[in-house]
Coordinates of N, CA and C and ligand atoms in Angstrom, one line a residue:
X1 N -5.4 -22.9 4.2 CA -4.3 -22.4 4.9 C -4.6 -21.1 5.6
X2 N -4.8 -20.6 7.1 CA -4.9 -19.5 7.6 C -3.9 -19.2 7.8
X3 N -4.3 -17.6 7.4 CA -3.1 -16.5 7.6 C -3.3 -15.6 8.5
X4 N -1.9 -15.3 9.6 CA -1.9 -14.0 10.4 C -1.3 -13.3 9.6
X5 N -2.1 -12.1 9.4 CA -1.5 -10.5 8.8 C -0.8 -9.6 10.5
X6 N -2.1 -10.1 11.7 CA -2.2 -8.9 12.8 C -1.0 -9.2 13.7
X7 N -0.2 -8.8 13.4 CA 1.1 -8.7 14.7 C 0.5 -7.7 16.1
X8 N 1.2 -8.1 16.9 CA 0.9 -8.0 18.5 C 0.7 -6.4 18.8
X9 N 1.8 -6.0 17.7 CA 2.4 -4.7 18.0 C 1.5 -3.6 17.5
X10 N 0.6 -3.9 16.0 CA 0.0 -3.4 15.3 C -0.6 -1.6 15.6
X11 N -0.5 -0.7 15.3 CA -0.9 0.6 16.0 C -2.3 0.6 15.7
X12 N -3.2 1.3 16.7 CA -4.2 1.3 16.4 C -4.6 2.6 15.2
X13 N -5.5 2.0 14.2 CA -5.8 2.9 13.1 C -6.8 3.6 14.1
X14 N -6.2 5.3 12.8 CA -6.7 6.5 13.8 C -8.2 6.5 12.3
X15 N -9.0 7.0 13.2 CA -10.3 7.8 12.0 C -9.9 8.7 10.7
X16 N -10.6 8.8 9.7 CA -10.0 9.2 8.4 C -10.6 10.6 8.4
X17 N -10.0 11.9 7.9 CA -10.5 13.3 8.2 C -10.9 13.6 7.1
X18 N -10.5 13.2 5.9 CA -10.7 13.4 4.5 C -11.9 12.4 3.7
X19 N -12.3 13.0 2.5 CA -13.2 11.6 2.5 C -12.8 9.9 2.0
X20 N -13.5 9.1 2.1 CA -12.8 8.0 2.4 C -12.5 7.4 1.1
X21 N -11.5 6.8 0.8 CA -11.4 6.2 -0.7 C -11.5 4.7 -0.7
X22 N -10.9 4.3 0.5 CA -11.2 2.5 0.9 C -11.7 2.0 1.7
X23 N -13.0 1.5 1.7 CA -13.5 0.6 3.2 C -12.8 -0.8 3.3
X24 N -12.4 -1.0 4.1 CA -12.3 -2.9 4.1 C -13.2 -3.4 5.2
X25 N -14.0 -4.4 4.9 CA -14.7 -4.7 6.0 C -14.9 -6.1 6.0
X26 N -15.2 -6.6 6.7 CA -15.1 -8.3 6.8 C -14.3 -8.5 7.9
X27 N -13.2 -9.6 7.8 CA -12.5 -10.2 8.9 C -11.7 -9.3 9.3
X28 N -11.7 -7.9 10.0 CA -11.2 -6.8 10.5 C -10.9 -6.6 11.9
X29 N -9.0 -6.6 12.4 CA -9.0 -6.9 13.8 C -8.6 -5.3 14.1
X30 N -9.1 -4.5 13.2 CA -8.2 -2.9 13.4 C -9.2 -2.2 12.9
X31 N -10.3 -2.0 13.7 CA -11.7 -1.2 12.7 C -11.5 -0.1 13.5
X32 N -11.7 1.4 12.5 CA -11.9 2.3 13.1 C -13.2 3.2 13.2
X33 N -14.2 2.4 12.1 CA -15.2 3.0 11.9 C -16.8 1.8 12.3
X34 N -16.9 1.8 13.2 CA -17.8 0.3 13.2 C -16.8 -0.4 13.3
X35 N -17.4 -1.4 12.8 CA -16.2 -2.7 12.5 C -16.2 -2.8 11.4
X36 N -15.6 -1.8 10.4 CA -15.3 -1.8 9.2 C -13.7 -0.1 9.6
X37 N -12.5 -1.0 8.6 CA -11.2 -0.1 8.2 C -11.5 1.4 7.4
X38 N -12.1 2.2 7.4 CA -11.9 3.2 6.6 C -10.5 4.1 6.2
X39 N -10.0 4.3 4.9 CA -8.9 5.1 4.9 C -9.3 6.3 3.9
X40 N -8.8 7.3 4.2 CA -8.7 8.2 3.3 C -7.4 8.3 2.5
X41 N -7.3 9.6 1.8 CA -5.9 9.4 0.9 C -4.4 9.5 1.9
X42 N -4.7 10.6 2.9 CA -3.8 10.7 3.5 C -3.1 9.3 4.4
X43 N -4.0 8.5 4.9 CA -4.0 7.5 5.0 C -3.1 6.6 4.7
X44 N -3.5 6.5 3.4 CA -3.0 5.6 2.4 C -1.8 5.8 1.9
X45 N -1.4 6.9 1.8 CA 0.1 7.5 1.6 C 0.5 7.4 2.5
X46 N 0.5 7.0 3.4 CA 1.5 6.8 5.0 C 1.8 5.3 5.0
X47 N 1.0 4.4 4.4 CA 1.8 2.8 4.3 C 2.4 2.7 3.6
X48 N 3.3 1.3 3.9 CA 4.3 1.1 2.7 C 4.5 1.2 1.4
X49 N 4.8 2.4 0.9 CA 4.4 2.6 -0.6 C 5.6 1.7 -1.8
X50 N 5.1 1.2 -2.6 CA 5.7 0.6 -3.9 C 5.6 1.0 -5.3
X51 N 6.6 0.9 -6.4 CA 6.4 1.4 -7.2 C 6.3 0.7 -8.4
X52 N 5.7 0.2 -9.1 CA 5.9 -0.8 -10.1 C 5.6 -0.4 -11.4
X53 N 6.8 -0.5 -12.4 CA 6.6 -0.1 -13.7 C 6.6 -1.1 -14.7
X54 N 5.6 -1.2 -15.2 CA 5.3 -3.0 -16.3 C 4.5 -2.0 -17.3
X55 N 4.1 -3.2 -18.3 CA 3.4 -3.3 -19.3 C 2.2 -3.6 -18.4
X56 N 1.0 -3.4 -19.0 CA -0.5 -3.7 -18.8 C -1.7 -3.8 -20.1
X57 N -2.4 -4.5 -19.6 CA -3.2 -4.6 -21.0 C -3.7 -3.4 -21.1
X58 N -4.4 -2.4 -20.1 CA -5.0 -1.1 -20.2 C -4.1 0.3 -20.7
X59 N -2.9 0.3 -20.6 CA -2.0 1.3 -20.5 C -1.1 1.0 -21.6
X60 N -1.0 2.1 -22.7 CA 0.4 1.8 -23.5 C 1.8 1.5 -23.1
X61 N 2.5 0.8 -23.3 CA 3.8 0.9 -22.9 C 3.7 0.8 -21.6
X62 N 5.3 1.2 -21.3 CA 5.6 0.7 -19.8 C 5.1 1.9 -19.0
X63 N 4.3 1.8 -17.9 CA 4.0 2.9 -17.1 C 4.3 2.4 -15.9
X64 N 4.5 3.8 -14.8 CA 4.9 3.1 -13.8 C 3.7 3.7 -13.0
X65 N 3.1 3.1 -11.8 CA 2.6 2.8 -10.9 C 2.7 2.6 -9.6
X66 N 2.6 3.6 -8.6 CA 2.7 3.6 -7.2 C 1.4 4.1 -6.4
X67 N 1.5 3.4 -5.1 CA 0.7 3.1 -4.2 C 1.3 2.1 -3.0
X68 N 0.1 1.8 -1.8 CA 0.2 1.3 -1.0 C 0.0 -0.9 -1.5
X69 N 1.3 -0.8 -1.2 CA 1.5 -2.2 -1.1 C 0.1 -3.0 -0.5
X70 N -0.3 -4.2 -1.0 CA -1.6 -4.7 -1.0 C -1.4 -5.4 0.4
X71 N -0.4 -5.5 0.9 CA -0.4 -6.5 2.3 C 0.2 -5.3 2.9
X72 N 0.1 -4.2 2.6 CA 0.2 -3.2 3.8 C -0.9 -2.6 4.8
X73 N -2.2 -2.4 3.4 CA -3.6 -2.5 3.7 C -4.2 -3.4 4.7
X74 N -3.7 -4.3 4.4 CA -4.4 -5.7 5.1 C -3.6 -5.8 6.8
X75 N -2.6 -5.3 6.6 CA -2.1 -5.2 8.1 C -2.6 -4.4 8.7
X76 N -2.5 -2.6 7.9 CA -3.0 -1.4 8.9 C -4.9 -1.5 9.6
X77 N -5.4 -2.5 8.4 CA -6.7 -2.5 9.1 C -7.3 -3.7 10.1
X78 N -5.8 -4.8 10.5 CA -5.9 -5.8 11.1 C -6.7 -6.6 10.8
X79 N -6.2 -7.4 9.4 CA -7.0 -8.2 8.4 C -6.5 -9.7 8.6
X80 N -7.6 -10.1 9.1 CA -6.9 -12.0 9.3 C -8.0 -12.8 8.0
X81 N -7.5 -13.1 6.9 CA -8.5 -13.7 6.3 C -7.8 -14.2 5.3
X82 N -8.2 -15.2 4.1 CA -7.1 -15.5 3.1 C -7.9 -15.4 1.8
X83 N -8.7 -14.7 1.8 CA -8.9 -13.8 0.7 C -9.5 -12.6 0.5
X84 N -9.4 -11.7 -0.7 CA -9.9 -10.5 -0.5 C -10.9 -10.3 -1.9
X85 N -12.0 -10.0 -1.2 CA -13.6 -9.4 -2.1 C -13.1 -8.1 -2.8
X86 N -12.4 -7.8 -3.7 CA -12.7 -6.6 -4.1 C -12.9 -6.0 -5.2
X87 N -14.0 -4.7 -4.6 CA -15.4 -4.6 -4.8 C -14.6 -3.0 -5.7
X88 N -15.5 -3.0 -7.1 CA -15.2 -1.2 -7.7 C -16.6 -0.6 -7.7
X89 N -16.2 0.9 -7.8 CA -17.5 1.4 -7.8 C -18.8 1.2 -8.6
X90 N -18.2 0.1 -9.6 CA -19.7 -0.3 -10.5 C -20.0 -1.6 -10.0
X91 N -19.1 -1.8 -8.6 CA -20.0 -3.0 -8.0 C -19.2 -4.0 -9.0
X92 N -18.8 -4.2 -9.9 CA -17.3 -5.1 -10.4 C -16.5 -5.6 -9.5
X93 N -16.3 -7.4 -9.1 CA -15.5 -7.7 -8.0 C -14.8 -8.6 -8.5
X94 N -14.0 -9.0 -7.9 CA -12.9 -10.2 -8.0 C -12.5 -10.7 -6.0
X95 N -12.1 -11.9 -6.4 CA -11.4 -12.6 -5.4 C -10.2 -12.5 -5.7
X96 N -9.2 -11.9 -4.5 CA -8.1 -12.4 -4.5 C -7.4 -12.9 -3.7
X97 N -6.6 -14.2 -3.9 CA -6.1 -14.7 -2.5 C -5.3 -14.2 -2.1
X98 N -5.4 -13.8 -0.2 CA -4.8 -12.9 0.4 C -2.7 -13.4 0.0
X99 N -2.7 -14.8 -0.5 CA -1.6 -15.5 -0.5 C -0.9 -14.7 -2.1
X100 N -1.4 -14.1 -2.8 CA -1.0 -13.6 -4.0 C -0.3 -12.1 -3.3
X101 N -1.0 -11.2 -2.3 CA 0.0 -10.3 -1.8 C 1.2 -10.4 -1.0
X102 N 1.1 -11.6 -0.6 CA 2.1 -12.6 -0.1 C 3.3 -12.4 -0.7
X103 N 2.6 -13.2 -1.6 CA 3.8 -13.8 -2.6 C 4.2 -12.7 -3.2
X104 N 3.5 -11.5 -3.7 CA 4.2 -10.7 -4.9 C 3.7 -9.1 -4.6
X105 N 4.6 -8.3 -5.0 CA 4.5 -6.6 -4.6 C 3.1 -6.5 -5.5
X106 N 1.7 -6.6 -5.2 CA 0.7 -6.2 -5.4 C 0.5 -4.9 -5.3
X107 N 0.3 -3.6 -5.3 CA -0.3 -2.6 -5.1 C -1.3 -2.2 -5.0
X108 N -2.0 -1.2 -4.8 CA -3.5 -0.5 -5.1 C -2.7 0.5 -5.4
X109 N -2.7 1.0 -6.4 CA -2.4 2.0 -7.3 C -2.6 3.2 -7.0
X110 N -2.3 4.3 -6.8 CA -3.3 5.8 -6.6 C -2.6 6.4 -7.7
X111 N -1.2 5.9 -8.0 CA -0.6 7.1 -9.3 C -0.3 6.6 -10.7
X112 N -0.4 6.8 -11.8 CA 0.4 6.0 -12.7 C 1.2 7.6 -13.4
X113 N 2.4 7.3 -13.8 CA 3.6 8.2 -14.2 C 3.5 9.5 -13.5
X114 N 3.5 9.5 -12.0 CA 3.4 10.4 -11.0 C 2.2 11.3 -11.2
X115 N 1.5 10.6 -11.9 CA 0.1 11.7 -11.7 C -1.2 11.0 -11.5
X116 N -2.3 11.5 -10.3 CA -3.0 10.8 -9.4 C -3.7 10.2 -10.4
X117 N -4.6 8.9 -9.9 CA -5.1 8.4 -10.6 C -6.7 8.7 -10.8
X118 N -7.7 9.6 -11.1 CA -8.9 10.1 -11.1 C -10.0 8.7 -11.1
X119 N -11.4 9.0 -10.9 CA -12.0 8.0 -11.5 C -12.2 7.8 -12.9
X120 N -12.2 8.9 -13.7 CA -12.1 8.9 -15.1 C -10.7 8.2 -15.6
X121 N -9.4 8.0 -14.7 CA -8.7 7.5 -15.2 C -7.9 5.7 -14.9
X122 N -9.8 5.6 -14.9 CA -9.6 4.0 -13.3 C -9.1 3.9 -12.1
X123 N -8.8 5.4 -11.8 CA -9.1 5.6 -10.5 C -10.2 5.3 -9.0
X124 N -10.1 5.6 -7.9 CA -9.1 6.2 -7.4 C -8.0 5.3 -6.9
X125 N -8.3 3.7 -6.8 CA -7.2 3.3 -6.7 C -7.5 1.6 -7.5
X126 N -6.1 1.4 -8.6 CA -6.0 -0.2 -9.5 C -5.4 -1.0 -8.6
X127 N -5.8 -2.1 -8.4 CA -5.0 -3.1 -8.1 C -3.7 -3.5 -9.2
X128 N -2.8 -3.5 -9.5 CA -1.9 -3.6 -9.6 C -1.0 -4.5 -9.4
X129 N -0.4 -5.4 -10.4 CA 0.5 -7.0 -10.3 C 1.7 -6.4 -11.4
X130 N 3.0 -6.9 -10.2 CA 3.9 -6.9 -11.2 C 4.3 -7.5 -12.5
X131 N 3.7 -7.5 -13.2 CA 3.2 -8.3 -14.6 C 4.9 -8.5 -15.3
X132 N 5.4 -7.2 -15.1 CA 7.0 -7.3 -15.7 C 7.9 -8.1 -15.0
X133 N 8.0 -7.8 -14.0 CA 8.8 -8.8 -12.9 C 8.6 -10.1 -13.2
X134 N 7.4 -11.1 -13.2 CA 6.7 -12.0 -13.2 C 5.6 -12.1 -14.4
X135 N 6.3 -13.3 -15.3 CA 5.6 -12.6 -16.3 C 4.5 -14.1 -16.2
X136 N 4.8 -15.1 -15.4 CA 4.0 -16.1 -15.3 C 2.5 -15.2 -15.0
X137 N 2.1 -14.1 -14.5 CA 1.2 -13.4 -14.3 C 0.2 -13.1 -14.9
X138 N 0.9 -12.8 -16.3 CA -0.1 -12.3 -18.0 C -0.8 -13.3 -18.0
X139 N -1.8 -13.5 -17.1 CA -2.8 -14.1 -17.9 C -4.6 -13.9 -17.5
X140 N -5.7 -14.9 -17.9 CA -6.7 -13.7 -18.0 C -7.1 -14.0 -16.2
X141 N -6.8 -15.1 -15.4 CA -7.3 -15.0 -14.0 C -6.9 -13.9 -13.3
X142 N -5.4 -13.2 -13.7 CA -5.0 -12.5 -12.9 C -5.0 -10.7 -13.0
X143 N -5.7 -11.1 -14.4 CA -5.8 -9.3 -15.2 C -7.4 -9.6 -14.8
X144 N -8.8 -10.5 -14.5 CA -9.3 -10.3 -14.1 C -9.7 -9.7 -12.2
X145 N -8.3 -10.3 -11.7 CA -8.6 -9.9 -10.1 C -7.5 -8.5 -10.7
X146 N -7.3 -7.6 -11.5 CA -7.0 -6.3 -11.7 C -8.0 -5.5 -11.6
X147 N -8.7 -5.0 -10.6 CA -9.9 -4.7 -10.4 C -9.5 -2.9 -10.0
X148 N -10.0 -2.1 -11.5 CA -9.9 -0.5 -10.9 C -11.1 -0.3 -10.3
X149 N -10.7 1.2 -10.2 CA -11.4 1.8 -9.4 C -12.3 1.2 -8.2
X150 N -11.1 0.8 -7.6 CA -11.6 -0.3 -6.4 C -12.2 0.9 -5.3
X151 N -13.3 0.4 -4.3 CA -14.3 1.1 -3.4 C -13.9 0.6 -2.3
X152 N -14.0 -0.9 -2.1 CA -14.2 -1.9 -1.0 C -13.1 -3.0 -1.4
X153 N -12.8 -3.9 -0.1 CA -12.3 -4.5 0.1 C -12.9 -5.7 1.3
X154 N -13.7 -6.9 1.0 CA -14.3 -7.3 2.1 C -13.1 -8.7 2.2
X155 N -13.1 -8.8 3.5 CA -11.9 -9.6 4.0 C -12.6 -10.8 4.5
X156 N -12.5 -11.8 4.0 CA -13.1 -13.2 3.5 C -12.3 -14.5 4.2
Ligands
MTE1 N1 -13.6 -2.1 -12.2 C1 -13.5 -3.0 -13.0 N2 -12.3 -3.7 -13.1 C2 -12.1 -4.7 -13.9 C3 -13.1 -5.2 -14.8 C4 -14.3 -4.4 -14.7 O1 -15.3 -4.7 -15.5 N3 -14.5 -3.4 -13.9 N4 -12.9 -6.3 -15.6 C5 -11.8 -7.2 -15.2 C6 -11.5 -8.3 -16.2 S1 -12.6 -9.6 -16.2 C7 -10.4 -8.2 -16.9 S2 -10.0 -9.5 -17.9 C8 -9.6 -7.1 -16.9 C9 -9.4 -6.5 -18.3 O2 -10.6 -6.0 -18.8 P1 -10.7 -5.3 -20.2 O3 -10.3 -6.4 -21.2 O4 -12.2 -5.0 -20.3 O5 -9.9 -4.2 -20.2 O6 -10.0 -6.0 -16.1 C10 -10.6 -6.5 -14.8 N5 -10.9 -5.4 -14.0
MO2 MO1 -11.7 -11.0 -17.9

């Protein structure tokens, strides 16, 4: 099943001034850097941000979690593809279908209980499933595409 993310209207993404915390590259109709999406933090805080507070296998109790909505990404860098490569800094990846951010408030994480998320603390940014909301979720396919300290994003 192909998916359009890139509406007509889409702004063009500006260059990132800070350093970069997400590449997406692959099926990219909004490249600012090559033909690869670069964002920095500031960036990233300017898309649709969400906030999801669940249980997780990594985290005690309920913590809450905010960041940029996972199909916000995929629009700002004019992503047409139906799934996503993503890649962490130890080179740890997962597929995810682009139809899972579809369907459910996915995030990339930058905060958990309003404080940023470092690399030491599976920073700088988790993928993130509302596990509470949807508890058909808890299971190990989908805590495997929970991929921290995400680097990349190749669009497949
Ligand atoms: N960056 C990174 N994210 C990752 C992994 C990893 O090794 N590195 N393992 C994945 C897998 S396979 C699972 S099941 C969950 C839970 O991993 P844990 O049981 O080691 O905490 O995290 C996922 N996210
Ligand atoms: Mo796993």
């Amino acid at each position: 099943m192909g998916i359009t993310l890139l509406s007509p209207q889409a702004i063009a993404l500006e260059a990132p001034e800070g350093p970069v915390m997400l590449v997406v590259s692959g099926k990219v109709g909004q490249p600012n850097v090559g033909d690869e999406a670069h964002f920095d933090r500031a960036m990233l805080e300017v898309l649709v941000q969400h906030e999801t507070t669940t249980r997780t296998p990594w985290y005690d109790g309920m913590t809450r979690f905010s960041g940029p909505l996972g199909r916000a990404i995929l629009e700002a860098a004019g992503a047409e593809g139906e799934n996503m490569r993503v890649v962490a800094l130890n080179e740890y990846a997962a597929t995810i279908p682009v139809s899972d951010v579809e369907q459910y408030d996915v995030i990339l994480a930058m905060q958990a209980n309003g404080k940023v998320l470092r690399v030491r603390d599976q920073g700088p940014l988790f993928v993130i499933y509302p596990f509470d909301k949807h508890p058909e979720l808890l299971n190990e396919e989908i805590f495997s595409r929970s991929v921290w300290q995400v680097a990349r994003i190749v669009v497949e």
